[in-house]
Structure formats: C-alpha cells, structure tokens
Coordinates of C-alpha atoms and ligand atoms in Angstrom, one line a residue:
M1 CA 0.0 0.0 0.0
T2 CA 1.2 3.5 -0.8
A3 CA -0.4 6.7 0.5
K4 CA -2.6 8.1 -2.3
Q5 CA -3.5 11.7 -2.6
K6 CA -5.5 12.8 0.4
S7 CA -9.1 13.6 -0.1
I8 CA -12.1 13.4 2.3
S9 CA -14.7 10.9 1.3
G10 CA -17.4 8.8 2.8
V11 CA -18.0 5.1 3.2
S12 CA -20.3 2.7 1.3
F13 CA -21.2 -0.9 2.4
V14 CA -21.4 -2.9 -0.7
G15 CA -21.1 -6.6 -0.1
S16 CA -21.2 -9.3 2.5
G17 CA -20.3 -13.0 2.8
S18 CA -20.1 -15.7 5.5
A19 CA -19.0 -19.2 6.0
I20 CA -19.8 -21.8 8.7
P21 CA -18.3 -25.2 9.5
A22 CA -20.2 -28.3 8.4
Q23 CA -20.2 -30.0 11.8
I24 CA -23.3 -29.3 13.9
I25 CA -23.3 -29.9 17.7
T26 CA -26.8 -29.7 19.1
N27 CA -27.7 -29.0 22.7
D28 CA -28.7 -32.7 23.1
Q29 CA -25.3 -33.8 21.9
L30 CA -23.6 -31.4 24.4
A31 CA -25.6 -33.1 27.1
L32 CA -23.7 -36.3 26.3
R33 CA -20.5 -34.5 27.4
V34 CA -21.5 -32.2 30.3
D35 CA -24.4 -32.1 32.9
T36 CA -26.8 -29.9 30.9
N37 CA -29.9 -30.1 28.8
D38 CA -31.6 -28.5 25.8
D39 CA -34.2 -26.8 28.0
W40 CA -31.6 -25.1 30.3
I41 CA -29.5 -23.9 27.3
S42 CA -32.5 -22.7 25.2
T43 CA -34.2 -20.9 28.0
R44 CA -31.1 -19.1 29.3
T45 CA -29.4 -18.3 26.0
G46 CA -31.7 -18.9 23.0
I47 CA -29.1 -21.3 21.5
K48 CA -30.1 -24.6 20.0
Q49 CA -27.0 -25.6 18.2
R50 CA -23.6 -24.4 17.2
R51 CA -21.0 -25.1 14.4
V52 CA -17.6 -26.5 15.3
L53 CA -14.6 -26.7 12.9
G54 CA -13.7 -30.4 12.3
P55 CA -10.6 -32.0 10.9
D56 CA -11.6 -31.5 7.2
E57 CA -11.9 -27.7 7.4
S58 CA -9.7 -24.9 8.7
F59 CA -10.1 -21.4 10.1
S60 CA -8.5 -20.0 6.9
D61 CA -10.9 -22.0 4.8
L62 CA -13.8 -20.3 6.5
C63 CA -12.2 -16.8 6.1
F64 CA -11.5 -17.5 2.4
Q65 CA -15.0 -18.7 1.7
A66 CA -16.6 -15.8 3.4
S67 CA -14.3 -13.4 1.4
I68 CA -15.1 -15.1 -1.9
S69 CA -18.8 -14.9 -1.4
A70 CA -18.6 -11.2 -0.5
L71 CA -16.4 -10.5 -3.6
E72 CA -18.9 -12.3 -5.8
M73 CA -21.8 -10.3 -4.3
A74 CA -20.0 -7.0 -5.1
K75 CA -18.6 -8.3 -8.4
W76 CA -15.1 -7.2 -7.3
G77 CA -11.8 -8.8 -8.3
P78 CA -9.5 -9.6 -5.4
E79 CA -6.8 -7.5 -6.9
S80 CA -8.9 -4.4 -6.5
L81 CA -8.7 -4.6 -2.7
D82 CA -6.4 -2.2 -0.8
L83 CA -6.8 -3.8 2.6
V84 CA -7.7 -7.2 4.2
L85 CA -8.4 -6.6 7.8
L86 CA -9.2 -9.6 9.9
A87 CA -10.8 -9.2 13.3
T88 CA -10.0 -12.4 15.3
S89 CA -8.8 -13.6 18.7
T90 CA -8.1 -17.1 17.4
P91 CA -5.8 -16.7 14.4
N92 CA -4.1 -19.9 13.2
D93 CA -0.9 -18.0 13.1
L94 CA -0.1 -15.7 16.0
F95 CA 2.0 -13.6 13.7
G96 CA -1.3 -12.9 11.8
S97 CA -3.7 -14.9 9.6
A98 CA -4.8 -12.0 7.4
P99 CA -1.7 -12.2 5.0
K100 CA -2.4 -15.9 4.4
I101 CA -6.0 -15.0 3.4
Q102 CA -4.7 -12.1 1.2
A103 CA -2.4 -14.5 -0.6
K104 CA -5.1 -17.2 -1.1
L105 CA -7.5 -14.7 -2.5
G106 CA -4.8 -13.2 -4.8
A107 CA -5.4 -9.8 -3.3
K108 CA -1.9 -8.8 -4.3
N109 CA -2.4 -5.1 -4.0
A110 CA -3.8 -5.2 -0.4
V111 CA -2.0 -4.8 2.9
A112 CA -3.3 -7.4 5.4
F113 CA -3.2 -7.5 9.1
D114 CA -5.1 -8.9 12.1
L115 CA -6.9 -6.9 14.8
T116 CA -7.9 -8.4 18.2
A117 CA -10.8 -7.1 20.3
A118 CA -12.7 -10.3 21.1
C119 CA -16.4 -10.1 20.4
S120 CA -16.1 -6.3 19.6
G121 CA -13.4 -7.1 17.0
F122 CA -15.6 -6.8 13.9
L123 CA -17.1 -3.5 14.9
F124 CA -13.6 -2.1 15.8
A125 CA -12.3 -3.4 12.5
L126 CA -15.1 -1.8 10.5
V127 CA -14.4 1.6 12.1
T128 CA -10.7 1.2 11.6
A129 CA -11.2 0.4 7.9
A130 CA -13.5 3.3 7.5
Q131 CA -10.7 5.7 8.6
F132 CA -8.5 4.6 5.6
L133 CA -11.5 5.1 3.2
R134 CA -12.4 8.5 4.7
N135 CA -8.9 9.9 4.5
G136 CA -8.6 8.9 0.9
S137 CA -5.7 6.6 1.3
M138 CA -7.7 3.5 0.3
K139 CA -10.6 2.8 -2.1
R140 CA -11.7 -0.8 -1.4
V141 CA -11.4 -2.8 1.8
L142 CA -12.4 -6.3 3.0
V143 CA -13.2 -6.6 6.7
L144 CA -13.4 -10.0 8.2
G145 CA -14.7 -11.1 11.6
A146 CA -13.9 -14.8 12.3
D147 CA -13.2 -16.9 15.3
Q148 CA -12.6 -20.5 16.2
L149 CA -13.4 -20.4 19.9
S150 CA -14.1 -24.1 19.9
S151 CA -10.3 -24.5 20.2
W152 CA -10.2 -22.4 23.4
V153 CA -13.4 -23.5 25.2
D154 CA -13.1 -25.8 28.2
W155 CA -15.6 -28.4 26.8
D156 CA -16.0 -29.8 30.4
D157 CA -17.1 -26.4 31.8
R158 CA -20.9 -26.4 31.3
K159 CA -21.1 -22.7 32.3
S160 CA -19.3 -21.5 29.2
C161 CA -19.0 -24.3 26.7
V162 CA -22.7 -24.2 25.8
L163 CA -22.3 -20.6 24.5
F164 CA -19.7 -20.7 21.7
G165 CA -19.3 -21.8 18.1
D166 CA -17.2 -21.1 15.0
A167 CA -17.8 -19.0 11.9
A168 CA -16.5 -16.3 9.6
G169 CA -18.2 -13.2 8.1
A170 CA -17.0 -10.7 5.6
L171 CA -17.9 -7.1 4.6
L172 CA -16.8 -5.1 1.7
M173 CA -16.5 -1.3 2.1
E174 CA -15.7 1.3 -0.5
S175 CA -15.0 5.0 -0.4
S176 CA -18.1 6.7 -1.7
E177 CA -18.4 9.3 -4.4
G178 CA -19.5 12.9 -3.7
N179 CA -20.8 13.8 -0.2
S180 CA -22.6 10.5 0.6
D181 CA -21.4 8.6 3.7
D182 CA -23.3 5.5 4.8
L183 CA -21.4 5.3 8.1
L184 CA -23.4 7.9 10.1
G185 CA -21.4 7.6 13.3
F186 CA -19.7 5.3 15.8
K187 CA -18.5 5.1 19.4
L188 CA -15.9 2.7 20.8
R189 CA -15.1 2.0 24.4
S190 CA -12.7 -0.2 26.5
D191 CA -12.4 -0.8 30.2
G192 CA -9.5 -3.1 31.1
S193 CA -10.1 -2.7 34.8
R194 CA -13.2 -4.9 34.4
G195 CA -11.5 -7.4 32.1
D196 CA -11.1 -10.2 34.6
C197 CA -14.6 -11.5 34.1
L198 CA -13.8 -12.9 30.6
N199 CA -10.4 -13.9 29.5
L200 CA -8.2 -16.3 27.5
F201 CA -5.0 -15.9 29.4
E202 CA -1.5 -17.1 28.7
K203 CA -0.3 -20.2 30.6
R204 CA 2.4 -19.3 33.0
H205 CA 4.6 -22.3 32.3
F206 CA 8.4 -21.8 32.7
Q207 CA 11.1 -24.1 31.6
T208 CA 14.9 -24.1 31.9
L209 CA 16.6 -22.4 29.0
V210 CA 20.2 -22.9 30.0
N211 CA 21.8 -23.2 33.5
T212 CA 19.5 -21.3 35.8
N213 CA 17.9 -19.2 33.1
M214 CA 14.3 -19.7 32.4
Y215 CA 11.9 -19.1 29.5
Q216 CA 8.1 -19.1 29.3
Q217 CA 6.7 -21.8 27.0
G218 CA 3.9 -20.3 24.9
G219 CA 0.4 -21.4 25.3
F220 CA -3.0 -20.3 26.6
S221 CA -5.5 -21.6 29.2
P222 CA -9.1 -22.2 28.2
I223 CA -11.7 -19.4 28.3
Q224 CA -12.6 -18.3 31.8
M225 CA -15.9 -16.5 32.2
N226 CA -18.0 -15.0 35.0
G227 CA -21.3 -15.2 33.1
Q228 CA -23.3 -13.1 35.5
E229 CA -20.8 -10.2 35.4
V230 CA -20.6 -10.3 31.6
Y231 CA -24.4 -10.3 31.4
K232 CA -24.7 -7.3 33.7
F233 CA -22.0 -5.5 31.8
A234 CA -23.7 -6.1 28.4
V235 CA -27.3 -5.1 29.5
R236 CA -25.9 -1.9 31.1
E237 CA -23.4 -0.6 28.6
V238 CA -24.9 -1.7 25.3
P239 CA -28.1 0.3 25.6
L240 CA -26.1 3.3 26.9
I241 CA -23.7 3.5 24.1
L242 CA -26.4 3.0 21.5
Q243 CA -28.6 5.7 23.1
D244 CA -25.6 8.0 23.2
L245 CA -24.9 7.4 19.5
L246 CA -28.5 7.8 18.4
K247 CA -28.9 10.9 20.4
S248 CA -25.8 12.5 19.0
H249 CA -27.2 12.0 15.5
Q250 CA -30.7 13.0 16.5
I251 CA -32.1 9.6 15.5
D252 CA -35.1 8.2 17.2
P253 CA -34.7 4.5 17.9
E254 CA -38.1 3.9 16.3
S255 CA -36.7 5.1 12.9
L256 CA -34.1 2.3 12.8
D257 CA -34.8 -0.5 10.4
W258 CA -32.7 -3.0 12.3
L259 CA -30.8 -3.6 15.5
L260 CA -27.8 -5.7 14.7
L261 CA -26.2 -6.8 18.0
H262 CA -23.3 -9.1 18.8
Q263 CA -25.1 -12.5 19.2
A264 CA -24.1 -13.5 22.7
N265 CA -27.4 -14.4 24.3
K266 CA -31.1 -13.9 23.4
R267 CA -31.8 -12.5 26.8
I268 CA -29.2 -9.8 26.2
L269 CA -30.7 -9.0 22.8
D270 CA -34.2 -8.7 24.3
A271 CA -33.0 -6.6 27.2
V272 CA -31.2 -4.1 25.0
A273 CA -34.2 -3.8 22.6
D274 CA -36.5 -3.2 25.6
R275 CA -34.2 -0.5 27.1
L276 CA -34.2 1.3 23.7
R277 CA -37.9 0.7 23.2
I278 CA -37.2 -1.1 19.9
S279 CA -39.7 -3.7 18.7
H280 CA -38.3 -7.3 19.0
S281 CA -39.3 -7.7 15.3
K282 CA -36.4 -5.3 14.4
V283 CA -33.8 -7.3 16.4
L284 CA -31.8 -9.6 14.1
S285 CA -31.0 -12.9 15.6
N286 CA -29.5 -16.2 14.4
L287 CA -28.3 -17.3 17.8
A288 CA -30.4 -20.4 17.8
N289 CA -28.3 -21.8 14.9
Y290 CA -24.8 -20.7 15.6
G291 CA -24.4 -19.6 19.3
N292 CA -21.8 -16.9 20.0
T293 CA -19.2 -17.0 17.2
S294 CA -17.3 -14.0 18.7
A295 CA -16.0 -11.6 16.1
A296 CA -18.0 -13.4 13.4
T297 CA -21.5 -12.9 14.8
I298 CA -22.2 -9.4 13.3
P299 CA -21.0 -10.0 9.7
L300 CA -22.6 -13.5 9.8
M301 CA -26.0 -12.1 10.8
L302 CA -25.6 -9.2 8.4
D303 CA -24.9 -11.5 5.5
E304 CA -27.8 -13.8 6.3
A305 CA -30.2 -10.9 6.6
V306 CA -29.0 -9.4 3.3
R307 CA -29.2 -12.7 1.4
H308 CA -32.7 -13.5 2.8
G309 CA -33.9 -10.1 1.6
K310 CA -34.5 -8.7 5.1
I311 CA -31.9 -6.0 4.9
V312 CA -32.4 -4.0 1.7
Q313 CA -30.7 -1.0 0.2
G314 CA -31.1 2.1 2.3
D315 CA -31.9 0.3 5.5
L316 CA -30.8 2.1 8.6
I317 CA -28.9 -0.2 11.0
A318 CA -27.7 0.3 14.6
S319 CA -25.0 -2.2 15.5
S320 CA -23.2 -3.0 18.7
G321 CA -20.4 -5.3 19.6
F322 CA -19.3 -6.1 23.1
G323 CA -17.2 -8.6 25.0
A324 CA -13.8 -9.4 26.5
G325 CA -11.4 -6.6 27.3
L326 CA -13.9 -5.4 28.4
S327 CA -14.6 -3.7 25.1
W328 CA -17.8 -2.5 23.4
G329 CA -18.8 -0.2 20.6
A330 CA -21.6 0.9 18.4
A331 CA -22.0 2.0 14.8
L332 CA -24.9 3.5 12.9
F333 CA -24.9 2.8 9.1
R334 CA -27.0 2.5 6.0
W335 CA -26.8 -0.7 3.9
H336 CA -26.0 0.1 0.2
G337 CA -25.4 -3.3 -1.3
P338 CA -23.9 -4.0 -4.7
S339 CA -24.4 -1.5 -7.5
Ligands
ACO1 N1 -26.6 -26.5 32.2 C1 -27.3 -26.7 33.3 N2 -27.1 -26.0 34.4 C2 -26.1 -25.0 34.3 C3 -25.4 -24.8 33.2 C4 -25.6 -25.6 32.1 N3 -25.0 -25.4 30.9 N4 -24.5 -23.8 33.4 C5 -24.7 -23.4 34.7 N5 -25.7 -24.1 35.2 C6 -26.2 -24.0 36.6 C7 -25.2 -23.4 37.6 O1 -24.3 -24.4 38.1 C8 -26.1 -22.9 38.6 O2 -26.5 -24.0 39.4 P1 -26.6 -23.8 41.0 O3 -27.7 -22.7 41.2 O4 -27.0 -25.1 41.5 O5 -25.2 -23.3 41.4 C9 -27.4 -22.5 37.8 O6 -27.3 -23.2 36.6 C10 -27.4 -21.0 37.5 O7 -26.1 -20.6 37.0 P2 -25.8 -19.1 36.7 O8 -24.4 -19.0 36.2 O9 -26.3 -18.2 37.7 O10 -26.8 -18.9 35.4 P3 -27.2 -17.6 34.7 O11 -28.7 -17.4 34.8 O12 -26.3 -16.4 35.0 O13 -26.9 -18.0 33.1 C11 -25.3 -17.6 31.4 C12 -25.6 -18.3 32.7 C13 -26.2 -18.1 30.3 C14 -23.9 -17.9 31.0 C15 -25.5 -16.0 31.6 O14 -24.9 -15.6 32.7 C16 -25.0 -15.3 30.4 O15 -25.5 -15.4 29.3 N6 -24.0 -14.4 30.6 C17 -23.4 -13.7 29.5 C18 -22.3 -14.6 29.0 C19 -21.8 -14.1 27.6 O16 -22.6 -13.7 26.8 N7 -20.5 -14.3 27.3 C20 -19.9 -14.0 26.1 C21 -19.5 -12.6 26.0 S1 -18.9 -12.1 24.5 C22 -17.2 -12.4 24.3 O17 -16.5 -11.5 24.3 C23 -16.7 -13.9 24.2

C-alpha cells in the first residue's frame, strides 16, 4: 500500500459474505458430554446448536469462503482490494492470519493484518477500515470477523462451553463518491479494569533455557468467564452506548430498520431492545443456529439478513459489539449493497 492523494470521502457498504463449518453440535449432543440439557440452554441463551470446525476444514478456509462470497456479491476482483483486515482472537498463526487469506485470495495489492478485540473485534475493524477510506488513502477494503473459539473453550465447563461456536463473516466497504457517507457515526469503548470476568490468558509455564535461566513456554489456558458479570456489563453498557450514538445524530430508535447486535445471548438482545424501546421484530438474531461466534456474529448475521432479503438498500442499522477486554462499541450505518 502506498499513501494516495488525500481527499475526504465517505464510506459505502457494498457486499457481504459468510461461512460456517459443516459440523453441527446440538444441545442434546452437548448433554452427552456435560451435565446440561436443551431446556436449560435454550431458556437461558436462545441457543439450540452451534457449528464447530472439524478435521476437514480450517479457520483460513472459512475466512477464504466468506471473502469469496462477498467479492462475488459485489462483483469485485480480489486485486482491486487495498486492505484485508481480519478481526479475530483465534488466528491460526499468532503472527497474523490476514496475510495468508490475502495470498489465497490473490489480493496482491492489499495490505493485510489482524486486529484483536474479542467479540467487539468486527465493529472495531469496521471503524478502523473506515478511517482509511475516509482519509482517501484507500478505495476498497475487505473486513473479516472470524473466530474458532471451539479450540479455546473448556468443553467440560458447562457454564461456558454451551455458548460458543465457530464462523467467519466478511464485509466489503468502498470509499463513496460525492458527499454521501453510509457510516453515520460510531463510538468505541474499553475498560480493562473490568476485564477479569472474561479472558483467554497465557499459561504461565516456565522451563529451563540454559543453566538457571528460564523461558516461558507459549500457550493459553481455556476461556474463563464469570457469566453473570458479563451479562450485567452487556445489558448496562450496550443500551447506553447505543442511546448515546443515536442521540448525538438525533435519530429516534423507532426510525431504525434493524438492530444488529453481537449475538451473545437472546436475553441480552431482548434486554437491549427493551431499554431502547425497539420492537423485537427489528432485532436480528440467528443465535439459535450458531451460538456466540465472537468476532463473526455481526457479519454472519448481516450476511444472512442481506441474502434473505430482510436488509435491503437504504436500511438504517444500529449495530453494537461487546465482549472481552472489556470492550464495546456501536456503529450507525445504512446498507447500500452491490451497485
Ligand atoms: N446447564 C445446566 N445448568 C447450568 C449450566 C448448564 N449449561 N450452566 C450453569 N448451570 C447451573 C449453575 O451451576 C447454577 O446452578 P446452582 O444454582 O445449583 O449453582 C445455575 O445453573 C445458575 O447458574 P448461573 O451462572 O447463575 O446462570 P445464569 O442465569 O447467569 O446464566 C449464562 C448463565 C447463560 C452464562 C448467563 O450468565 C449469560 O448469558 N451471561 C453472558 C455470557 C456471555 O454472553 N459471554 C460471552 C460474552 S462475548 C465475548 O467476548 C466472548
């Protein structure tokens, strides 16, 4: 990437894609492993099943498939991309998975890098990508949200393992012509002082290097979560940040076409909609089928809604991502779709 001539432009959302693993794990199947049941999981979370990557597929395959379907929707060639930005907490290479996806796509003109912000990652990446488009240094970007949390869940911890699944979602954004800007606004927040309630920490395992010198062997412990604290955080902060964003743009919640929230728990989605006085019919949800796929939930849901004709050109969407960090954010945008 080289810096092009600076000009201020807007952002247009032109294509979406997604990919899910073939392997389905139902609540009843999980009950064969841990002391749980379909009724408990469905009632408390809204989740009925999740997808888990098996031996015949990989994390990069999902990212690649999601990217290809978005590029086909927009009818863009991969070489037209300036950026491949991958939001993930579970890359298959800690040095970054985005360059591998860039290479596989043949997006030879794009710079590619990863961004980590757990379940807020996709929203943070969308806003990051928008800055390159707005300042005129890039024209076309691919933003991916993808996670393979199945690798980092403790499958014997019934309090957390029932929640998560794997998926990838993709969004294509373009700098818009003239004065139009489909990204009406955004707000991003972090509070590391409250981060202990949800983490995927390093393992503190030291080995002898030479003589008495030690080194820390790399590795991570499974996800640890205080579900009640995460729940309280989400139902407090998400309505507040959305209200704040809508108010600063003088938008009445009733005038939204869709509320597109990180799919963590059906009760969280309902509570946020109730606080904002938004009809539940405007709350997009596919939790029942996929569970919480972390950075993938928002683009996966967006893509499903676009392909099923729910979201149509011009729709006004308020979106919020939230999760570990703690981190949370909101964006207000209009869907444009392919020209
Ligand atoms: N099946 C059956 N019983 C269970 C299960 C299970 N899977 N899990 C917990 N229980 C039991 C508990 O042991 C407890 O039993 P006890 O009363 O005998 O001790 C009882 O159910 C109630 O447990 P709670 O933890 O109080 O259940 P709660 O109503 O809080 O629901 C849940 C738990 C669903 C996890 C909820 O707290 C929640 O959704 N929190 C948000 C979590 C979340 O969304 N995390 C992802 C954030 S996004 C990201 O960044 C990854």
